XYZ file of C-alpha atoms in Angstrom:
47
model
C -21.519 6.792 32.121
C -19.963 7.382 35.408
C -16.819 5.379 34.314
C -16.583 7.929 31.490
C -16.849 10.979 33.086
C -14.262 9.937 35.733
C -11.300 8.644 33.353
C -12.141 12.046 31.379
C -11.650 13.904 34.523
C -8.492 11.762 35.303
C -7.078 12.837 32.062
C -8.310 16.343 32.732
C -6.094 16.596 36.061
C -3.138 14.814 34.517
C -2.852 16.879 32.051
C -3.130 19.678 33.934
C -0.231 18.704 36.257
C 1.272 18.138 33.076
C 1.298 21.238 32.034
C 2.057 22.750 35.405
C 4.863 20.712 36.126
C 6.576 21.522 32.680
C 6.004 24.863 32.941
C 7.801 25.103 36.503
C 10.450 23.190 35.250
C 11.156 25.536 32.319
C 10.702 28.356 34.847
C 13.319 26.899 36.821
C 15.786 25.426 34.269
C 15.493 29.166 32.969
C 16.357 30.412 36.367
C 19.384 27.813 36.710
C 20.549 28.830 33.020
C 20.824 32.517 33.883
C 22.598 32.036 36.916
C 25.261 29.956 35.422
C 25.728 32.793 32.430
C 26.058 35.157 34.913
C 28.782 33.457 37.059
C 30.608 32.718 33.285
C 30.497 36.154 32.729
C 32.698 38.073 34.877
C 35.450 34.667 34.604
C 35.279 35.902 30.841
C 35.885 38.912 31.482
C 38.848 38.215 33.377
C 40.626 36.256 30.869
């Protein structure tokens, strides 16, 4: 029963991290992506 209740709570915390980790990454990579489109804007611009 033990056994059970800790692979469940393994599961629990990886998903978790999961989640957290892909929603910092998508935080970031959204970051990233709207600094590049606003250094490719003004060069634009220019030409």
């Amino acid at each position: 029963m033990n056994d059970g209740v800790l692979k469940y709570h393994q599961n629990n915390v990886n998903y978790r991290m999961i989640l957290f980790l892909t929603i910092i990454s998508t935080f970031i990579s959204g970051i990233i992506i709207k600094k590049l489109t606003n250094e490719k804007k003004p060069v634009a611009n220019n030409v």
